[in-house]
Amino acid sequence: MIQPILQLESVTRDFSDGRTIRRVLYKTDMSIFPGEFTIIAGPSGSGKTTLLTIMGLILKPTEGEISIQNERVTHLPENRLATVRQQKYGFVFQQAELLPALNVIENVVVASGIQGQKVSAGLRKKAAELLDGFGMGDCLSMTTQQLSGGQKQRVAIARALINAPALLLCDEPTSALDSESSTIVLDALKQLSKDTTRGLIMVTHDPRVFPYADRLIKIENGSIVYDSRSQGAQEA
């Protein structure tokens, strides 16, 4: 039986302005499995980004438990959470957030350098292979200013994968791209999602992305209103 990589149990999140408390995420139970492209969709303000940041251990839940590969991590100290993020997560954001002072391959290996690893010839070779797999093999020495938006996002995905994370979290990675570039990036993510050692989660508000999902979750007003994995959704 396939074990979940990530589990959320009764997770909620409240925000306070010092006078009132506002609940933006209601009790949420969810298991994320490897080899599956999970898309979480919802309109602006629905709670999907809050959910993603909680999944990424960036924001702590007000209530509930989070487990990564059967390890409960909710109440770990911040330094330990940072280590878990470094070892088990890769992040892809709306903007590629590349470093303009570095070329393409340097932007990919920089994540390992930040973590204190030696940027070895082997690591550069791995980065080159990742980039080649995304059709970027001829761009290794190019500057970020020479890249299109879609190319920048493919570099960002390679950077997120360089440390072989168990979870790849993507926050609207195609929202700033044209249709052609969006398709290229989504095709790359779809291929990556087949890796049975890794879970892939993407947050979006764009329904054009839905056909790429192996599992589609819709969230509104802080609650999950649809999950294609559930029997009821399949029957509907």
PDB file of C-alpha atoms in Angstrom:
ATOM      1  CA  MET A   1       0.000   0.000   0.000  1.00  0.00           C
ATOM      2  CA  ILE A   2       1.352   3.415  -0.986  1.00  0.00           C
ATOM      3  CA  GLN A   3       2.040   5.596   2.031  1.00  0.00           C
ATOM      4  CA  PRO A   4       1.314   9.335   1.937  1.00  0.00           C
ATOM      5  CA  ILE A   5       4.258  11.718   1.861  1.00  0.00           C
ATOM      6  CA  LEU A   6       2.326  14.520   3.548  1.00  0.00           C
ATOM      7  CA  GLN A   7      -0.624  14.329   5.934  1.00  0.00           C
ATOM      8  CA  LEU A   8      -2.772  17.101   7.386  1.00  0.00           C
ATOM      9  CA  GLU A   9      -5.060  16.269  10.304  1.00  0.00           C
ATOM     10  CA  SER A  10      -7.759  18.763  11.361  1.00  0.00           C
ATOM     11  CA  VAL A  11      -5.568  21.688  10.321  1.00  0.00           C
ATOM     12  CA  THR A  12      -7.008  25.160  10.855  1.00  0.00           C
ATOM     13  CA  ARG A  13      -5.534  28.639  10.601  1.00  0.00           C
ATOM     14  CA  ASP A  14      -6.696  31.854  12.250  1.00  0.00           C
ATOM     15  CA  PHE A  15      -5.396  35.396  11.813  1.00  0.00           C
ATOM     16  CA  SER A  16      -5.837  38.162  14.361  1.00  0.00           C
ATOM     17  CA  ASP A  17      -5.517  41.937  14.137  1.00  0.00           C
ATOM     18  CA  GLY A  18      -5.383  42.191  17.928  1.00  0.00           C
ATOM     19  CA  ARG A  19      -9.110  42.763  18.271  1.00  0.00           C
ATOM     20  CA  THR A  20     -10.837  40.128  16.167  1.00  0.00           C
ATOM     21  CA  ILE A  21      -9.919  36.625  15.072  1.00  0.00           C
ATOM     22  CA  ARG A  22     -10.616  35.600  11.498  1.00  0.00           C
ATOM     23  CA  ARG A  23     -10.538  31.941  10.464  1.00  0.00           C
ATOM     24  CA  VAL A  24      -9.177  31.537   6.938  1.00  0.00           C
ATOM     25  CA  LEU A  25      -8.760  27.756   6.922  1.00  0.00           C
ATOM     26  CA  TYR A  26     -11.228  25.385   8.546  1.00  0.00           C
ATOM     27  CA  LYS A  27     -10.511  21.864   9.800  1.00  0.00           C
ATOM     28  CA  THR A  28      -8.725  20.250   6.882  1.00  0.00           C
ATOM     29  CA  ASP A  29      -7.802  16.594   6.517  1.00  0.00           C
ATOM     30  CA  MET A  30      -5.666  15.661   3.537  1.00  0.00           C
ATOM     31  CA  SER A  31      -3.110  13.076   2.457  1.00  0.00           C
ATOM     32  CA  ILE A  32      -0.713  13.728  -0.429  1.00  0.00           C
ATOM     33  CA  PHE A  33       0.665  10.689  -2.244  1.00  0.00           C
ATOM     34  CA  PRO A  34       3.761  10.213  -4.402  1.00  0.00           C
ATOM     35  CA  GLY A  35       3.455   9.815  -8.155  1.00  0.00           C
ATOM     36  CA  GLU A  36       0.424  12.079  -8.285  1.00  0.00           C
ATOM     37  CA  PHE A  37      -0.064  15.608  -9.638  1.00  0.00           C
ATOM     38  CA  THR A  38      -2.330  17.268  -7.076  1.00  0.00           C
ATOM     39  CA  ILE A  39      -3.830  20.619  -8.065  1.00  0.00           C
ATOM     40  CA  ILE A  40      -5.473  22.808  -5.420  1.00  0.00           C
ATOM     41  CA  ALA A  41      -7.751  25.387  -6.997  1.00  0.00           C
ATOM     42  CA  GLY A  42      -9.843  28.232  -5.740  1.00  0.00           C
ATOM     43  CA  PRO A  43     -10.587  31.921  -6.243  1.00  0.00           C
ATOM     44  CA  SER A  44      -8.533  34.694  -4.699  1.00  0.00           C
ATOM     45  CA  GLY A  45      -9.037  34.726  -0.929  1.00  0.00           C
ATOM     46  CA  SER A  46     -10.289  31.149  -0.779  1.00  0.00           C
ATOM     47  CA  GLY A  47      -7.466  29.977   1.508  1.00  0.00           C
ATOM     48  CA  LYS A  48      -5.478  27.990  -1.035  1.00  0.00           C
ATOM     49  CA  THR A  49      -2.243  29.942  -0.577  1.00  0.00           C
ATOM     50  CA  THR A  50      -2.581  29.713   3.207  1.00  0.00           C
ATOM     51  CA  LEU A  51      -3.008  25.964   2.811  1.00  0.00           C
ATOM     52  CA  LEU A  52       0.088  25.733   0.599  1.00  0.00           C
ATOM     53  CA  THR A  53       2.257  27.727   3.014  1.00  0.00           C
ATOM     54  CA  ILE A  54       1.126  25.474   5.868  1.00  0.00           C
ATOM     55  CA  MET A  55       1.953  22.405   3.766  1.00  0.00           C
ATOM     56  CA  GLY A  56       5.372  23.942   3.123  1.00  0.00           C
ATOM     57  CA  LEU A  57       6.004  24.443   6.866  1.00  0.00           C
ATOM     58  CA  ILE A  58       6.344  28.176   6.305  1.00  0.00           C
ATOM     59  CA  LEU A  59       3.205  29.005   8.290  1.00  0.00           C
ATOM     60  CA  LYS A  60       2.201  27.070  11.399  1.00  0.00           C
ATOM     61  CA  PRO A  61      -1.406  25.958  11.789  1.00  0.00           C
ATOM     62  CA  THR A  62      -3.460  27.325  14.663  1.00  0.00           C
ATOM     63  CA  GLU A  63      -4.714  23.809  15.325  1.00  0.00           C
ATOM     64  CA  GLY A  64      -4.077  20.370  13.894  1.00  0.00           C
ATOM     65  CA  GLU A  65      -1.130  18.172  12.988  1.00  0.00           C
ATOM     66  CA  ILE A  66       1.201  17.891   9.985  1.00  0.00           C
ATOM     67  CA  SER A  67       3.253  14.788   9.214  1.00  0.00           C
ATOM     68  CA  ILE A  68       5.994  14.361   6.607  1.00  0.00           C
ATOM     69  CA  GLN A  69       6.796  10.749   5.733  1.00  0.00           C
ATOM     70  CA  ASN A  70       5.139   9.660   8.991  1.00  0.00           C
ATOM     71  CA  GLU A  71       7.119  12.156  11.097  1.00  0.00           C
ATOM     72  CA  ARG A  72       5.007  14.681  13.019  1.00  0.00           C
ATOM     73  CA  VAL A  73       6.526  18.088  12.418  1.00  0.00           C
ATOM     74  CA  THR A  74       3.903  20.582  13.620  1.00  0.00           C
ATOM     75  CA  HIS A  75       5.568  21.475  16.892  1.00  0.00           C
ATOM     76  CA  LEU A  76       9.218  21.264  15.885  1.00  0.00           C
ATOM     77  CA  PRO A  77      11.357  24.326  16.667  1.00  0.00           C
ATOM     78  CA  GLU A  78      11.992  26.710  13.779  1.00  0.00           C
ATOM     79  CA  ASN A  79      15.593  25.611  13.226  1.00  0.00           C
ATOM     80  CA  ARG A  80      14.452  22.001  12.837  1.00  0.00           C
ATOM     81  CA  LEU A  81      11.603  23.035  10.524  1.00  0.00           C
ATOM     82  CA  ALA A  82      14.124  24.877   8.357  1.00  0.00           C
ATOM     83  CA  THR A  83      16.173  21.683   8.093  1.00  0.00           C
ATOM     84  CA  VAL A  84      13.098  19.661   7.102  1.00  0.00           C
ATOM     85  CA  ARG A  85      12.256  22.229   4.403  1.00  0.00           C
ATOM     86  CA  GLN A  86      15.805  22.105   3.062  1.00  0.00           C
ATOM     87  CA  GLN A  87      15.939  18.315   2.999  1.00  0.00           C
ATOM     88  CA  LYS A  88      12.435  17.407   1.861  1.00  0.00           C
ATOM     89  CA  TYR A  89      10.970  20.356  -0.082  1.00  0.00           C
ATOM     90  CA  GLY A  90      11.370  22.116  -3.374  1.00  0.00           C
ATOM     91  CA  PHE A  91       9.465  25.350  -4.053  1.00  0.00           C
ATOM     92  CA  VAL A  92       8.433  26.984  -7.329  1.00  0.00           C
ATOM     93  CA  PHE A  93       6.865  30.439  -7.076  1.00  0.00           C
ATOM     94  CA  GLN A  94       4.742  32.682  -9.309  1.00  0.00           C
ATOM     95  CA  GLN A  95       7.875  34.496 -10.418  1.00  0.00           C
ATOM     96  CA  ALA A  96      11.015  32.477 -11.055  1.00  0.00           C
ATOM     97  CA  GLU A  97      13.014  34.565  -8.533  1.00  0.00           C
ATOM     98  CA  LEU A  98      16.320  33.846 -10.255  1.00  0.00           C
ATOM     99  CA  LEU A  99      19.492  35.681  -9.244  1.00  0.00           C
ATOM    100  CA  PRO A 100      20.488  38.044 -12.075  1.00  0.00           C
ATOM    101  CA  ALA A 101      24.171  37.969 -11.109  1.00  0.00           C
ATOM    102  CA  LEU A 102      24.329  34.219 -11.816  1.00  0.00           C
ATOM    103  CA  ASN A 103      23.999  32.320 -15.076  1.00  0.00           C
ATOM    104  CA  VAL A 104      21.489  29.512 -15.650  1.00  0.00           C
ATOM    105  CA  ILE A 105      23.435  26.577 -14.216  1.00  0.00           C
ATOM    106  CA  GLU A 106      24.658  28.670 -11.274  1.00  0.00           C
ATOM    107  CA  ASN A 107      21.043  29.525 -10.442  1.00  0.00           C
ATOM    108  CA  VAL A 108      20.243  25.817 -10.257  1.00  0.00           C
ATOM    109  CA  VAL A 109      23.143  24.778  -8.002  1.00  0.00           C
ATOM    110  CA  VAL A 110      22.854  27.828  -5.733  1.00  0.00           C
ATOM    111  CA  ALA A 111      20.278  26.035  -3.550  1.00  0.00           C
ATOM    112  CA  SER A 112      22.870  23.439  -2.582  1.00  0.00           C
ATOM    113  CA  GLY A 113      25.487  26.099  -2.003  1.00  0.00           C
ATOM    114  CA  ILE A 114      23.175  27.928   0.392  1.00  0.00           C
ATOM    115  CA  GLN A 115      22.706  24.698   2.336  1.00  0.00           C
ATOM    116  CA  GLY A 116      26.453  24.416   2.816  1.00  0.00           C
ATOM    117  CA  GLN A 117      27.053  21.659   0.301  1.00  0.00           C
ATOM    118  CA  LYS A 118      30.105  21.834  -1.919  1.00  0.00           C
ATOM    119  CA  VAL A 119      29.153  22.731  -5.475  1.00  0.00           C
ATOM    120  CA  SER A 120      31.024  19.826  -7.011  1.00  0.00           C
ATOM    121  CA  ALA A 121      31.480  18.810 -10.622  1.00  0.00           C
ATOM    122  CA  GLY A 122      28.968  16.034  -9.962  1.00  0.00           C
ATOM    123  CA  LEU A 123      26.385  18.520  -8.744  1.00  0.00           C
ATOM    124  CA  ARG A 124      26.907  20.721 -11.796  1.00  0.00           C
ATOM    125  CA  LYS A 125      26.518  17.651 -13.988  1.00  0.00           C
ATOM    126  CA  LYS A 126      23.219  16.818 -12.260  1.00  0.00           C
ATOM    127  CA  ALA A 127      22.046  20.402 -12.799  1.00  0.00           C
ATOM    128  CA  ALA A 128      22.991  20.220 -16.469  1.00  0.00           C
ATOM    129  CA  GLU A 129      21.056  16.955 -16.853  1.00  0.00           C
ATOM    130  CA  LEU A 130      17.976  18.456 -15.204  1.00  0.00           C
ATOM    131  CA  LEU A 131      18.132  21.493 -17.471  1.00  0.00           C
ATOM    132  CA  ASP A 132      18.662  19.327 -20.537  1.00  0.00           C
ATOM    133  CA  GLY A 133      15.568  17.344 -19.584  1.00  0.00           C
ATOM    134  CA  PHE A 134      13.613  20.607 -19.692  1.00  0.00           C
ATOM    135  CA  GLY A 135      14.969  21.537 -23.115  1.00  0.00           C
ATOM    136  CA  MET A 136      17.450  24.012 -21.627  1.00  0.00           C
ATOM    137  CA  GLY A 137      20.665  22.162 -22.427  1.00  0.00           C
ATOM    138  CA  ASP A 138      21.894  24.913 -24.734  1.00  0.00           C
ATOM    139  CA  CYS A 139      21.261  27.672 -22.181  1.00  0.00           C
ATOM    140  CA  LEU A 140      23.585  26.702 -19.326  1.00  0.00           C
ATOM    141  CA  SER A 141      25.841  29.751 -19.553  1.00  0.00           C
ATOM    142  CA  MET A 142      23.137  32.243 -20.498  1.00  0.00           C
ATOM    143  CA  THR A 143      22.233  35.091 -18.184  1.00  0.00           C
ATOM    144  CA  THR A 144      18.739  35.325 -16.742  1.00  0.00           C
ATOM    145  CA  GLN A 145      18.131  38.473 -18.809  1.00  0.00           C
ATOM    146  CA  GLN A 146      18.463  36.383 -21.976  1.00  0.00           C
ATOM    147  CA  LEU A 147      15.646  34.009 -20.976  1.00  0.00           C
ATOM    148  CA  SER A 148      11.935  34.113 -21.699  1.00  0.00           C
ATOM    149  CA  GLY A 149       9.427  33.819 -18.854  1.00  0.00           C
ATOM    150  CA  GLY A 150       8.845  30.144 -19.586  1.00  0.00           C
ATOM    151  CA  GLN A 151      12.555  29.421 -19.679  1.00  0.00           C
ATOM    152  CA  LYS A 152      13.028  31.157 -16.336  1.00  0.00           C
ATOM    153  CA  GLN A 153      10.343  28.968 -14.763  1.00  0.00           C
ATOM    154  CA  ARG A 154      11.989  25.824 -16.107  1.00  0.00           C
ATOM    155  CA  VAL A 155      15.249  26.940 -14.500  1.00  0.00           C
ATOM    156  CA  ALA A 156      13.338  27.543 -11.262  1.00  0.00           C
ATOM    157  CA  ILE A 157      11.881  24.017 -11.418  1.00  0.00           C
ATOM    158  CA  ALA A 158      15.347  22.539 -11.963  1.00  0.00           C
ATOM    159  CA  ARG A 159      16.588  24.532  -8.960  1.00  0.00           C
ATOM    160  CA  ALA A 160      13.738  23.141  -6.844  1.00  0.00           C
ATOM    161  CA  LEU A 161      14.663  19.586  -7.873  1.00  0.00           C
ATOM    162  CA  ILE A 162      18.442  19.729  -7.436  1.00  0.00           C
ATOM    163  CA  ASN A 163      18.313  18.292  -3.889  1.00  0.00           C
ATOM    164  CA  ALA A 164      15.821  15.520  -4.834  1.00  0.00           C
ATOM    165  CA  PRO A 165      12.954  16.723  -2.597  1.00  0.00           C
ATOM    166  CA  ALA A 166      10.151  14.446  -1.457  1.00  0.00           C
ATOM    167  CA  LEU A 167       7.654  17.262  -2.086  1.00  0.00           C
ATOM    168  CA  LEU A 168       7.527  19.835  -4.861  1.00  0.00           C
ATOM    169  CA  LEU A 169       5.210  22.769  -4.056  1.00  0.00           C
ATOM    170  CA  CYS A 170       4.254  25.166  -6.853  1.00  0.00           C
ATOM    171  CA  ASP A 171       2.462  28.457  -6.229  1.00  0.00           C
ATOM    172  CA  GLU A 172       0.734  29.563  -9.461  1.00  0.00           C
ATOM    173  CA  PRO A 173       3.894  28.947 -11.551  1.00  0.00           C
ATOM    174  CA  THR A 174       2.131  29.652 -14.864  1.00  0.00           C
ATOM    175  CA  SER A 175       0.134  32.748 -13.880  1.00  0.00           C
ATOM    176  CA  ALA A 176       2.603  35.181 -15.463  1.00  0.00           C
ATOM    177  CA  LEU A 177       3.227  33.125 -18.616  1.00  0.00           C
ATOM    178  CA  ASP A 178       1.727  33.218 -22.083  1.00  0.00           C
ATOM    179  CA  SER A 179      -0.242  30.208 -23.303  1.00  0.00           C
ATOM    180  CA  GLU A 180       2.650  28.514 -25.112  1.00  0.00           C
ATOM    181  CA  SER A 181       5.097  28.924 -22.228  1.00  0.00           C
ATOM    182  CA  SER A 182       2.431  27.782 -19.770  1.00  0.00           C
ATOM    183  CA  THR A 183       1.899  24.578 -21.732  1.00  0.00           C
ATOM    184  CA  ILE A 184       5.636  23.830 -21.774  1.00  0.00           C
ATOM    185  CA  VAL A 185       5.920  24.332 -18.006  1.00  0.00           C
ATOM    186  CA  LEU A 186       2.802  22.269 -17.274  1.00  0.00           C
ATOM    187  CA  ASP A 187       4.017  19.444 -19.505  1.00  0.00           C
ATOM    188  CA  ALA A 188       7.290  19.436 -17.561  1.00  0.00           C
ATOM    189  CA  LEU A 189       5.471  19.314 -14.221  1.00  0.00           C
ATOM    190  CA  LYS A 190       3.180  16.545 -15.453  1.00  0.00           C
ATOM    191  CA  GLN A 191       6.180  14.450 -16.400  1.00  0.00           C
ATOM    192  CA  LEU A 192       7.808  15.115 -13.023  1.00  0.00           C
ATOM    193  CA  SER A 193       4.655  14.070 -11.178  1.00  0.00           C
ATOM    194  CA  LYS A 194       5.073  10.487 -12.399  1.00  0.00           C
ATOM    195  CA  ASP A 195       8.082  10.022 -10.107  1.00  0.00           C
ATOM    196  CA  THR A 196       6.844   7.647  -7.410  1.00  0.00           C
ATOM    197  CA  THR A 197       9.339   8.990  -4.873  1.00  0.00           C
ATOM    198  CA  ARG A 198       7.886  12.509  -4.885  1.00  0.00           C
ATOM    199  CA  GLY A 199       4.606  14.324  -4.341  1.00  0.00           C
ATOM    200  CA  LEU A 200       3.770  17.333  -6.511  1.00  0.00           C
ATOM    201  CA  ILE A 201       1.283  19.999  -5.403  1.00  0.00           C
ATOM    202  CA  MET A 202       0.269  23.035  -7.410  1.00  0.00           C
ATOM    203  CA  VAL A 203      -1.974  25.907  -6.358  1.00  0.00           C
ATOM    204  CA  THR A 204      -3.845  27.797  -9.077  1.00  0.00           C
ATOM    205  CA  HIS A 205      -6.954  29.809  -9.833  1.00  0.00           C
ATOM    206  CA  ASP A 206      -6.799  28.991 -13.565  1.00  0.00           C
ATOM    207  CA  PRO A 207      -9.257  26.292 -14.738  1.00  0.00           C
ATOM    208  CA  ARG A 208      -7.167  25.733 -17.895  1.00  0.00           C
ATOM    209  CA  VAL A 209      -4.686  23.903 -15.656  1.00  0.00           C
ATOM    210  CA  PHE A 210      -7.237  21.384 -14.360  1.00  0.00           C
ATOM    211  CA  PRO A 211      -6.820  18.766 -17.144  1.00  0.00           C
ATOM    212  CA  TYR A 212      -3.234  18.191 -16.010  1.00  0.00           C
ATOM    213  CA  ALA A 213      -4.347  17.058 -12.546  1.00  0.00           C
ATOM    214  CA  ASP A 214      -4.306  13.460 -11.375  1.00  0.00           C
ATOM    215  CA  ARG A 215      -6.172  14.788  -8.361  1.00  0.00           C
ATOM    216  CA  LEU A 216      -8.110  18.033  -8.243  1.00  0.00           C
ATOM    217  CA  ILE A 217      -9.035  19.711  -4.956  1.00  0.00           C
ATOM    218  CA  LYS A 218     -11.200  22.828  -4.869  1.00  0.00           C
ATOM    219  CA  ILE A 219     -11.268  25.149  -1.882  1.00  0.00           C
ATOM    220  CA  GLU A 220     -13.722  27.963  -1.132  1.00  0.00           C
ATOM    221  CA  ASN A 221     -14.007  30.159   1.946  1.00  0.00           C
ATOM    222  CA  GLY A 222     -11.348  28.146   3.760  1.00  0.00           C
ATOM    223  CA  SER A 223     -12.946  24.732   3.241  1.00  0.00           C
ATOM    224  CA  ILE A 224     -12.467  21.924   0.750  1.00  0.00           C
ATOM    225  CA  VAL A 225     -15.615  21.694  -1.350  1.00  0.00           C
ATOM    226  CA  TYR A 226     -14.430  19.112  -3.883  1.00  0.00           C
ATOM    227  CA  ASP A 227     -11.793  16.385  -3.977  1.00  0.00           C
ATOM    228  CA  SER A 228     -11.658  14.140  -7.031  1.00  0.00           C
ATOM    229  CA  ARG A 229     -10.096  11.409  -4.905  1.00  0.00           C
ATOM    230  CA  SER A 230     -13.274  11.024  -2.830  1.00  0.00           C
ATOM    231  CA  GLN A 231     -15.862   8.433  -3.860  1.00  0.00           C
ATOM    232  CA  GLY A 232     -18.604  11.013  -3.870  1.00  0.00           C
ATOM    233  CA  ALA A 233     -16.718  13.216  -6.305  1.00  0.00           C
ATOM    234  CA  GLN A 234     -16.064  10.296  -8.630  1.00  0.00           C
ATOM    235  CA  GLU A 235     -19.713   9.372  -8.657  1.00  0.00           C
ATOM    236  CA  ALA A 236     -20.715  12.981  -9.295  1.00  0.00           C
TER     237      ALA A 236
END
